[in-house]
PDB file of C-alpha atoms and ligand atoms in Angstrom:
ATOM      1  CA  VAL A   1    -215.228 -98.188-168.782  1.00 49.00           C
ATOM      2  CA  VAL A   2    -213.526 -98.279-165.880  1.00 53.00           C
ATOM      3  CA  THR A   3    -210.841 -95.967-166.770  1.00 58.00           C
ATOM      4  CA  GLY A   4    -213.753 -94.009-168.217  1.00 60.00           C
ATOM      5  CA  VAL A   5    -214.789 -93.769-164.647  1.00 59.00           C
ATOM      6  CA  ARG A   6    -211.519 -92.963-162.844  1.00 65.00           C
ATOM      7  CA  THR A   7    -211.179 -90.056-165.516  1.00 77.00           C
ATOM      8  CA  ALA A   8    -214.344 -87.910-165.524  1.00 80.00           C
ATOM      9  CA  PRO A   9    -214.207 -87.349-161.757  1.00 80.00           C
ATOM     10  CA  ALA A  10    -210.699 -85.884-162.701  1.00 83.00           C
ATOM     11  CA  LEU A  11    -211.139 -84.158-166.150  1.00 79.00           C
ATOM     12  CA  LEU A  12    -214.277 -82.217-163.447  1.00 77.00           C
ATOM     13  CA  GLY A  13    -211.687 -81.200-160.913  1.00 82.00           C
ATOM     14  CA  ARG A  14    -209.585 -79.833-163.713  1.00 80.00           C
ATOM     15  CA  ILE A  15    -212.593 -77.944-165.610  1.00 76.00           C
ATOM     16  CA  VAL A  16    -213.562 -76.538-162.229  1.00 77.00           C
ATOM     17  CA  GLY A  17    -209.964 -75.447-161.954  1.00 81.00           C
ATOM     18  CA  ALA A  18    -209.566 -73.802-164.740  1.00 77.00           C
ATOM     19  CA  VAL A  19    -212.681 -71.563-164.432  1.00 75.00           C
ATOM     20  CA  ASP A  20    -212.256 -71.041-160.507  1.00 79.00           C
ATOM     21  CA  GLY A  21    -209.065 -69.645-162.261  1.00 77.00           C
ATOM     22  CA  PHE A  22    -210.609 -67.581-165.063  1.00 71.00           C
ATOM     23  CA  ASN A  23    -213.058 -66.219-162.141  1.00 71.00           C
ATOM     24  CA  ARG A  24    -209.602 -65.200-159.673  1.00 79.00           C
ATOM     25  CA  ARG A  25    -208.378 -63.286-162.999  1.00 80.00           C
ATOM     26  CA  HIS A  26    -211.138 -61.556-163.530  1.00 69.00           C
ATOM     27  CA  PRO A  27    -213.017 -60.755-160.518  1.00 75.00           C
ATOM     28  CA  TRP A  28    -216.165 -58.302-160.230  1.00 74.00           C
ATOM     29  CA  SER A  29    -218.218 -58.345-156.367  1.00 87.00           C
ATOM     30  CA  HIS A  30    -221.584 -60.059-156.355  1.00 89.00           C
ATOM     31  CA  ASN A  31    -222.403 -57.893-153.426  1.00 93.00           C
ATOM     32  CA  ASP A  32    -222.012 -54.136-155.536  1.00 94.00           C
ATOM     33  CA  HIS A  33    -223.689 -56.163-158.247  1.00 95.00           C
ATOM     34  CA  PHE A  34    -227.195 -55.089-156.628  1.00 97.00           C
ATOM     35  CA  HIS A  35    -226.480 -51.463-155.850  1.00 98.00           C
ATOM     36  CA  GLY A  36    -228.230 -50.187-159.100  1.00 97.00           C
ATOM     37  CA  TRP A  37    -231.023 -51.902-157.301  1.00 98.00           C
ATOM     38  CA  ILE A  38    -230.570 -50.633-154.337  1.00 98.00           C
ATOM     39  CA  VAL A  39    -230.642 -47.139-155.863  1.00 98.00           C
ATOM     40  CA  ARG A  40    -233.500 -47.217-157.812  1.00 98.00           C
ATOM     41  CA  GLY A  41    -235.242 -49.247-154.297  1.00 98.00           C
ATOM     42  CA  LEU A  42    -234.558 -45.436-151.786  1.00 98.00           C
ATOM     43  CA  PRO A  43    -237.300 -44.206-150.599  1.00 98.00           C
ATOM     44  CA  MET A  44    -238.337 -40.722-150.359  1.00 96.00           C
ATOM     45  CA  ARG A  45    -237.810 -39.387-148.019  1.00 97.00           C
ATOM     46  CA  ARG A  46    -234.136 -39.212-147.406  1.00 98.00           C
ATOM     47  CA  GLY A  47    -232.642 -38.030-144.432  1.00 98.00           C
ATOM     48  CA  ARG A  48    -230.109 -40.392-142.765  1.00 98.00           C
ATOM     49  CA  ALA A  49    -229.025 -43.637-144.251  1.00 98.00           C
ATOM     50  CA  LEU A  50    -227.597 -46.926-142.360  1.00 98.00           C
ATOM     51  CA  ASP A  51    -225.346 -49.679-143.749  1.00 98.00           C
ATOM     52  CA  VAL A  52    -225.226 -52.404-141.658  1.00 98.00           C
ATOM     53  CA  GLY A  53    -222.270 -54.539-141.691  1.00 97.00           C
ATOM     54  CA  CYS A  54    -220.460 -52.210-144.066  1.00 97.00           C
ATOM     55  CA  GLY A  55    -217.032 -53.471-145.413  1.00 95.00           C
ATOM     56  CA  HIS A  56    -215.318 -51.502-147.048  1.00 93.00           C
ATOM     57  CA  GLY A  57    -217.759 -48.949-147.207  1.00 96.00           C
ATOM     58  CA  GLN A  58    -218.683 -48.791-150.765  1.00 95.00           C
ATOM     59  CA  LEU A  59    -222.272 -48.638-150.415  1.00 98.00           C
ATOM     60  CA  VAL A  60    -221.303 -45.959-147.845  1.00 98.00           C
ATOM     61  CA  GLU A  61    -219.919 -43.893-150.425  1.00 97.00           C
ATOM     62  CA  LEU A  62    -222.803 -44.271-152.839  1.00 98.00           C
ATOM     63  CA  LEU A  63    -225.314 -43.371-150.427  1.00 98.00           C
ATOM     64  CA  ALA A  64    -223.678 -40.769-149.016  1.00 98.00           C
ATOM     65  CA  ASP A  65    -224.511 -38.128-152.342  1.00 97.00           C
ATOM     66  CA  ARG A  66    -228.168 -39.004-152.231  1.00 98.00           C
ATOM     67  CA  PHE A  67    -228.786 -38.640-148.489  1.00 98.00           C
ATOM     68  CA  ALA A  68    -228.296 -36.088-146.106  1.00 98.00           C
ATOM     69  CA  HIS A  69    -226.345 -38.388-143.810  1.00 98.00           C
ATOM     70  CA  VAL A  70    -225.023 -41.967-143.705  1.00 98.00           C
ATOM     71  CA  ASP A  71    -224.031 -44.647-140.648  1.00 98.00           C
ATOM     72  CA  GLY A  72    -222.174 -46.974-141.587  1.00 98.00           C
ATOM     73  CA  VAL A  73    -221.636 -49.529-138.920  1.00 98.00           C
ATOM     74  CA  ASP A  74    -219.212 -53.131-138.836  1.00 97.00           C
ATOM     75  CA  VAL A  75    -218.677 -54.853-135.952  1.00 97.00           C
ATOM     76  CA  ASP A  76    -215.558 -56.455-137.481  1.00 96.00           C
ATOM     77  CA  ALA A  77    -212.714 -53.501-136.271  1.00 96.00           C
ATOM     78  CA  ASP A  78    -210.603 -54.016-139.095  1.00 94.00           C
ATOM     79  CA  MET A  79    -213.586 -53.234-141.531  1.00 94.00           C
ATOM     80  CA  ALA A  80    -214.683 -50.138-139.271  1.00 96.00           C
ATOM     81  CA  GLU A  81    -211.304 -49.247-139.138  1.00 95.00           C
ATOM     82  CA  ALA A  82    -210.636 -49.082-142.522  1.00 94.00           C
ATOM     83  CA  SER A  83    -213.923 -47.351-143.922  1.00 96.00           C
ATOM     84  CA  ARG A  84    -213.469 -44.886-140.791  1.00 96.00           C
ATOM     85  CA  ARG A  85    -209.947 -43.568-142.795  1.00 95.00           C
ATOM     86  CA  HIS A  86    -211.755 -43.707-145.607  1.00 95.00           C
ATOM     87  CA  PHE A  87    -214.211 -41.323-144.875  1.00 97.00           C
ATOM     88  CA  ALA A  88    -212.216 -39.206-142.127  1.00 96.00           C
ATOM     89  CA  ASP A  89    -212.395 -36.326-143.984  1.00 95.00           C
ATOM     90  CA  ASP A  90    -216.792 -36.627-145.220  1.00 97.00           C
ATOM     91  CA  GLN A  91    -218.801 -34.662-142.749  1.00 97.00           C
ATOM     92  CA  ARG A  92    -221.656 -36.910-144.589  1.00 98.00           C
ATOM     93  CA  VAL A  93    -220.940 -39.959-143.215  1.00 98.00           C
ATOM     94  CA  THR A  94    -219.852 -41.547-139.705  1.00 98.00           C
ATOM     95  CA  ILE A  95    -218.320 -45.145-139.518  1.00 98.00           C
ATOM     96  CA  ARG A  96    -218.468 -46.957-136.056  1.00 97.00           C
ATOM     97  CA  ARG A  97    -217.471 -50.185-135.175  1.00 98.00           C
ATOM     98  CA  THR A  98    -220.723 -51.915-133.531  1.00 98.00           C
ATOM     99  CA  ALA A  99    -223.084 -54.756-134.026  1.00 98.00           C
ATOM    100  CA  PHE A 100    -226.164 -53.764-135.240  1.00 98.00           C
ATOM    101  CA  ASP A 101    -228.482 -54.757-132.621  1.00 98.00           C
ATOM    102  CA  ARG A 102    -226.471 -52.005-130.614  1.00 98.00           C
ATOM    103  CA  VAL A 103    -227.594 -49.528-133.000  1.00 98.00           C
ATOM    104  CA  SER A 104    -230.301 -47.175-132.135  1.00 98.00           C
ATOM    105  CA  GLY A 105    -231.696 -44.011-133.846  1.00 97.00           C
ATOM    106  CA  SER A 106    -234.467 -43.567-136.738  1.00 98.00           C
ATOM    107  CA  TYR A 107    -233.866 -44.189-140.609  1.00 98.00           C
ATOM    108  CA  ASP A 108    -235.143 -43.351-143.543  1.00 98.00           C
ATOM    109  CA  LEU A 109    -233.305 -46.371-145.345  1.00 98.00           C
ATOM    110  CA  ILE A 110    -231.799 -49.448-143.937  1.00 98.00           C
ATOM    111  CA  THR A 111    -229.342 -51.431-146.172  1.00 98.00           C
ATOM    112  CA  MET A 112    -228.262 -54.502-145.550  1.00 98.00           C
ATOM    113  CA  VAL A 113    -225.731 -56.671-148.304  1.00 98.00           C
ATOM    114  CA  ALA A 114    -224.303 -60.186-147.826  1.00 97.00           C
ATOM    115  CA  VAL A 115    -225.092 -59.076-143.673  1.00 98.00           C
ATOM    116  CA  LEU A 116    -228.314 -60.512-143.120  1.00 98.00           C
ATOM    117  CA  HIS A 117    -227.134 -64.280-142.840  1.00 97.00           C
ATOM    118  CA  HIS A 118    -224.325 -63.270-140.155  1.00 97.00           C
ATOM    119  CA  MET A 119    -227.423 -62.541-137.680  1.00 98.00           C
ATOM    120  CA  ASP A 120    -230.515 -63.857-136.150  1.00 98.00           C
ATOM    121  CA  LEU A 121    -233.003 -63.564-138.818  1.00 98.00           C
ATOM    122  CA  GLN A 122    -236.233 -62.674-136.908  1.00 98.00           C
ATOM    123  CA  SER A 123    -234.300 -60.558-134.510  1.00 98.00           C
ATOM    124  CA  ALA A 124    -232.705 -58.674-136.886  1.00 98.00           C
ATOM    125  CA  LEU A 125    -235.764 -57.712-139.244  1.00 98.00           C
ATOM    126  CA  GLN A 126    -237.352 -56.777-136.045  1.00 98.00           C
ATOM    127  CA  HIS A 127    -235.170 -54.681-134.977  1.00 98.00           C
ATOM    128  CA  ALA A 128    -234.628 -52.971-138.723  1.00 98.00           C
ATOM    129  CA  ALA A 129    -238.466 -52.524-138.448  1.00 98.00           C
ATOM    130  CA  ARG A 130    -238.393 -50.457-135.205  1.00 97.00           C
ATOM    131  CA  LEU A 131    -235.244 -48.590-136.609  1.00 98.00           C
ATOM    132  CA  LEU A 132    -237.336 -47.045-139.886  1.00 98.00           C
ATOM    133  CA  SER A 133    -239.398 -44.343-139.774  1.00 97.00           C
ATOM    134  CA  ASP A 134    -242.828 -43.696-141.191  1.00 96.00           C
ATOM    135  CA  GLU A 135    -242.243 -44.617-145.054  1.00 97.00           C
ATOM    136  CA  GLY A 136    -238.750 -45.528-144.527  1.00 98.00           C
ATOM    137  CA  ARG A 137    -237.366 -48.552-146.531  1.00 98.00           C
ATOM    138  CA  LEU A 138    -235.404 -51.700-145.875  1.00 98.00           C
ATOM    139  CA  LEU A 139    -232.779 -52.930-148.516  1.00 98.00           C
ATOM    140  CA  VAL A 140    -231.451 -56.654-148.368  1.00 98.00           C
ATOM    141  CA  VAL A 141    -229.504 -58.059-150.744  1.00 98.00           C
ATOM    142  CA  GLY A 142    -228.650 -61.861-149.096  1.00 98.00           C
ATOM    143  CA  LEU A 143    -227.364 -65.580-149.085  1.00 97.00           C
ATOM    144  CA  ALA A 144    -229.596 -68.410-148.563  1.00 97.00           C
ATOM    145  CA  ARG A 145    -228.575 -71.931-148.230  1.00 97.00           C
ATOM    146  CA  ALA A 146    -229.455 -73.893-151.711  1.00 96.00           C
ATOM    147  CA  ALA A 147    -232.382 -76.355-150.575  1.00 96.00           C
ATOM    148  CA  THR A 148    -234.464 -76.711-153.687  1.00 95.00           C
ATOM    149  CA  PRO A 149    -233.951 -78.183-157.331  1.00 95.00           C
ATOM    150  CA  ARG A 150    -235.141 -74.749-158.292  1.00 92.00           C
ATOM    151  CA  ASP A 151    -232.334 -73.150-155.603  1.00 93.00           C
ATOM    152  CA  ARG A 152    -229.623 -75.889-157.554  1.00 94.00           C
ATOM    153  CA  ALA A 153    -230.695 -75.159-161.420  1.00 94.00           C
ATOM    154  CA  ARG A 154    -230.495 -70.909-160.061  1.00 94.00           C
ATOM    155  CA  ASP A 155    -227.048 -71.423-158.675  1.00 92.00           C
ATOM    156  CA  LEU A 156    -225.555 -73.337-161.882  1.00 93.00           C
ATOM    157  CA  ALA A 157    -226.683 -71.046-163.961  1.00 91.00           C
ATOM    158  CA  SER A 158    -225.015 -67.894-161.576  1.00 90.00           C
ATOM    159  CA  THR A 159    -221.758 -70.433-161.725  1.00 91.00           C
ATOM    160  CA  VAL A 160    -221.741 -70.384-165.680  1.00 87.00           C
ATOM    161  CA  LEU A 161    -222.635 -67.102-166.116  1.00 89.00           C
ATOM    162  CA  ASN A 162    -220.342 -65.744-163.567  1.00 87.00           C
ATOM    163  CA  PRO A 163    -216.957 -66.333-165.911  1.00 86.00           C
ATOM    164  CA  ILE A 164    -218.859 -64.090-168.859  1.00 86.00           C
ATOM    165  CA  VAL A 165    -220.155 -61.522-166.562  1.00 81.00           C
ATOM    166  CA  GLY A 166    -216.074 -61.499-164.979  1.00 83.00           C
ATOM    167  CA  LEU A 167    -214.929 -60.871-168.445  1.00 82.00           C
ATOM    168  CA  ILE A 168    -217.742 -58.054-169.447  1.00 86.00           C
ATOM    169  CA  LYS A 169    -216.622 -56.525-166.099  1.00 83.00           C
ATOM    170  CA  HIS A 170    -212.984 -56.780-165.575  1.00 80.00           C
ATOM    171  CA  PRO A 171    -211.653 -57.794-169.185  1.00 81.00           C
ATOM    172  CA  ARG A 172    -208.079 -57.259-168.716  1.00 81.00           C
ATOM    173  CA  ALA A 173    -206.747 -60.469-166.584  1.00 82.00           C
ATOM    174  CA  ALA A 174    -205.619 -59.500-162.703  1.00 78.00           C
ATOM    175  CA  SER A 175    -202.030 -60.319-162.413  1.00 73.00           C
ATOM    176  CA  GLY A 176    -202.271 -60.142-158.472  1.00 64.00           C
ATOM    177  CA  PRO A 177    -204.893 -59.875-155.938  1.00 58.00           C
ATOM    178  CA  VAL A 178    -207.110 -57.320-157.165  1.00 57.00           C
ATOM    179  CA  GLY A 179    -209.423 -54.848-154.401  1.00 60.00           C
ATOM    180  CA  GLU A 180    -209.600 -55.005-150.622  1.00 65.00           C
ATOM    181  CA  PRO A 181    -208.694 -56.896-148.510  1.00 64.00           C
ATOM    182  CA  PRO A 182    -211.473 -59.686-148.250  1.00 76.00           C
ATOM    183  CA  PHE A 183    -213.858 -59.227-145.387  1.00 77.00           C
ATOM    184  CA  PRO A 184    -214.995 -62.120-142.768  1.00 80.00           C
ATOM    185  CA  VAL A 185    -217.733 -64.313-144.964  1.00 84.00           C
ATOM    186  CA  LEU A 186    -219.899 -67.237-143.588  1.00 91.00           C
ATOM    187  CA  ASP A 187    -222.414 -69.800-145.565  1.00 93.00           C
ATOM    188  CA  PRO A 188    -225.622 -69.544-145.200  1.00 96.00           C
ATOM    189  CA  VAL A 189    -227.720 -71.831-142.659  1.00 97.00           C
ATOM    190  CA  LEU A 190    -231.093 -70.807-143.878  1.00 98.00           C
ATOM    191  CA  SER A 191    -233.223 -71.323-146.909  1.00 97.00           C
ATOM    192  CA  PHE A 192    -234.959 -68.930-149.473  1.00 97.00           C
ATOM    193  CA  GLU A 193    -238.634 -70.473-147.960  1.00 97.00           C
ATOM    194  CA  GLU A 194    -237.547 -70.114-144.216  1.00 98.00           C
ATOM    195  CA  ILE A 195    -235.963 -66.820-144.815  1.00 98.00           C
ATOM    196  CA  LYS A 196    -239.002 -65.692-146.381  1.00 98.00           C
ATOM    197  CA  ALA A 197    -241.799 -67.294-144.081  1.00 98.00           C
ATOM    198  CA  VAL A 198    -239.759 -65.035-141.092  1.00 98.00           C
ATOM    199  CA  SER A 199    -239.920 -62.154-143.279  1.00 98.00           C
ATOM    200  CA  GLU A 200    -243.622 -61.921-143.754  1.00 97.00           C
ATOM    201  CA  ALA A 201    -244.485 -62.662-140.296  1.00 97.00           C
ATOM    202  CA  VAL A 202    -242.573 -59.992-139.055  1.00 98.00           C
ATOM    203  CA  LEU A 203    -242.512 -57.594-141.891  1.00 98.00           C
ATOM    204  CA  PRO A 204    -245.984 -57.750-143.418  1.00 97.00           C
ATOM    205  CA  GLY A 205    -245.835 -56.826-146.734  1.00 96.00           C
ATOM    206  CA  ALA A 206    -242.441 -57.606-147.384  1.00 98.00           C
ATOM    207  CA  ARG A 207    -241.395 -58.355-151.267  1.00 98.00           C
ATOM    208  CA  MET A 208    -238.750 -60.893-151.603  1.00 98.00           C
ATOM    209  CA  ARG A 209    -237.097 -62.482-154.848  1.00 97.00           C
ATOM    210  CA  ARG A 210    -234.605 -64.703-155.924  1.00 96.00           C
ATOM    211  CA  ARG A 211    -231.642 -63.888-158.051  1.00 96.00           C
ATOM    212  CA  LEU A 212    -228.925 -64.422-160.000  1.00 94.00           C
ATOM    213  CA  PHE A 213    -225.413 -64.794-158.300  1.00 94.00           C
ATOM    214  CA  PHE A 214    -226.215 -66.475-155.198  1.00 94.00           C
ATOM    215  CA  ARG A 215    -228.264 -63.864-153.400  1.00 97.00           C
ATOM    216  CA  TYR A 216    -231.956 -63.007-152.818  1.00 98.00           C
ATOM    217  CA  THR A 217    -233.324 -59.304-152.635  1.00 98.00           C
ATOM    218  CA  LEU A 218    -235.592 -58.619-150.155  1.00 98.00           C
ATOM    219  CA  GLU A 219    -237.695 -55.442-150.069  1.00 98.00           C
ATOM    220  CA  TRP A 220    -239.862 -54.210-147.294  1.00 98.00           C
ATOM    221  CA  THR A 221    -241.783 -49.987-146.598  1.00 98.00           C
ATOM    222  CA  ARG A 222    -242.608 -49.672-142.836  1.00 97.00           C
ATOM    223  CA  PRO A 223    -246.153 -48.592-142.462  1.00 94.00           C
ATOM    224  CA  PRO A 224    -247.270 -44.790-141.576  1.00 88.00           C
ATOM    225  CA  LEU A 225    -248.326 -44.746-138.083  1.00 74.00           C
ATOM    226  CA  ASN A 226    -251.367 -43.207-138.914  1.00 67.00           C
ATOM    227  CA  GLY A 227    -253.702 -44.774-136.986  1.00 50.00           C
ATOM    228  CA  CYS A 228    -254.644 -46.786-140.467  1.00 55.00           C
ATOM    229  CA  SER A 229    -252.164 -49.774-140.257  1.00 53.00           C
ATOM    230  CA  GLN A 230    -251.719 -52.679-137.380  1.00 59.00           C
ATOM    231  CA  PRO A 231    -249.189 -52.445-135.037  1.00 58.00           C
ATOM    232  CA  LEU A 232    -246.138 -54.634-136.103  1.00 65.00           C
ATOM    233  CA  PRO A 233    -245.707 -58.201-134.979  1.00 65.00           C
TER     234      PRO A 233
HETATM  235  C1  SAM B 301    -219.425 -60.575-146.280  1.00 89.03           C
HETATM  236  S1  SAM B 301    -219.356 -58.866-145.638  1.00 89.03           S
HETATM  237  C2  SAM B 301    -220.341 -57.773-146.411  1.00 89.03           C
HETATM  238  C3  SAM B 301    -219.747 -56.207-146.589  1.00 89.03           C
HETATM  239  C4  SAM B 301    -220.317 -55.393-147.537  1.00 89.03           C
HETATM  240  N1  SAM B 301    -221.591 -55.021-147.280  1.00 89.03           N
HETATM  241  C5  SAM B 301    -220.503 -55.895-149.162  1.00 89.03           C
HETATM  242  O1  SAM B 301    -221.282 -55.851-149.429  1.00 89.03           O
HETATM  243  O2  SAM B 301    -219.439 -55.421-149.183  1.00 89.03           O
HETATM  244  C6  SAM B 301    -219.897 -58.985-144.165  1.00 89.03           C
HETATM  245  C7  SAM B 301    -220.555 -57.667-143.071  1.00 89.03           C
HETATM  246  O3  SAM B 301    -220.954 -57.829-141.924  1.00 89.03           O
HETATM  247  C8  SAM B 301    -220.488 -57.272-141.067  1.00 89.03           C
HETATM  248  N2  SAM B 301    -221.085 -58.136-139.742  1.00 89.03           N
HETATM  249  C9  SAM B 301    -221.488 -59.230-138.976  1.00 89.03           C
HETATM  250  N3  SAM B 301    -222.271 -59.159-138.186  1.00 89.03           N
HETATM  251  C10 SAM B 301    -222.566 -58.105-138.230  1.00 89.03           C
HETATM  252  C11 SAM B 301    -223.181 -57.096-137.315  1.00 89.03           C
HETATM  253  N4  SAM B 301    -224.060 -58.512-136.441  1.00 89.03           N
HETATM  254  N5  SAM B 301    -223.511 -56.819-136.992  1.00 89.03           N
HETATM  255  C12 SAM B 301    -222.636 -55.056-137.782  1.00 89.03           C
HETATM  256  N6  SAM B 301    -221.802 -56.166-139.199  1.00 89.03           N
HETATM  257  C13 SAM B 301    -221.910 -57.171-139.286  1.00 89.03           C
HETATM  258  C14 SAM B 301    -219.005 -58.469-140.941  1.00 89.03           C
HETATM  259  O4  SAM B 301    -217.807 -57.762-140.140  1.00 89.03           O
HETATM  260  C15 SAM B 301    -218.258 -58.025-142.328  1.00 89.03           C
HETATM  261  O5  SAM B 301    -217.828 -57.069-142.657  1.00 89.03           O
END
């Protein structure tokens, strides 16, 4: 029995190591996975879009085919520079190195993928609401801390499904590092319920859903200021 107790953690460690190695050989992006959800939720009016924390610019590229103009902002110098180089000859796109709270203007769409937990939640949502045009859309793919058994069960399901999706999306095993250089990452502090409470207070009618692959989605449409609706909190 003593031997069994001693070997169980070692066995678990080997399994985790093997799964980790498999995931690295069949990589895929949990963030890009939600681009389809974003495209399905675009607003009717498609003048100007803003991607906050644009990273390497994959989402900016997708939006550039669908909007008259796309602004991508990232506070990180390397990310902004890499994106700027990528879109150097693309008149439909402007990339700037700046923090979201310094952005001004009016947007029909604001997207935030894996970036909201880098900012103060309440002020970031309030700022997004101010920047949106009437009936403009905010689409967030976010990360939340697993705080409840329900959150942990979902994370466990994501962990099990991750290598299967990897095998489908990246069937040929990668031999070395793949893709772009890594971007700045941060562990989320707030739980789904905590984020939901703030979103509902700041963005009345916002819809949040727990998702697989360690993400939630949040969507909100700014009500038209035609005198019928309450001013935003
Ligand atoms: C985890 S990465 C996600 C990048 C990209 N959205 C994606 O889906 O691949 C988060 C990005 O947000 C940027 N970021 C963090 N805080 C920011 C802020 N206050 N304003 C703008 N960008 C920010 C980071 O520099 C980083 O590139």
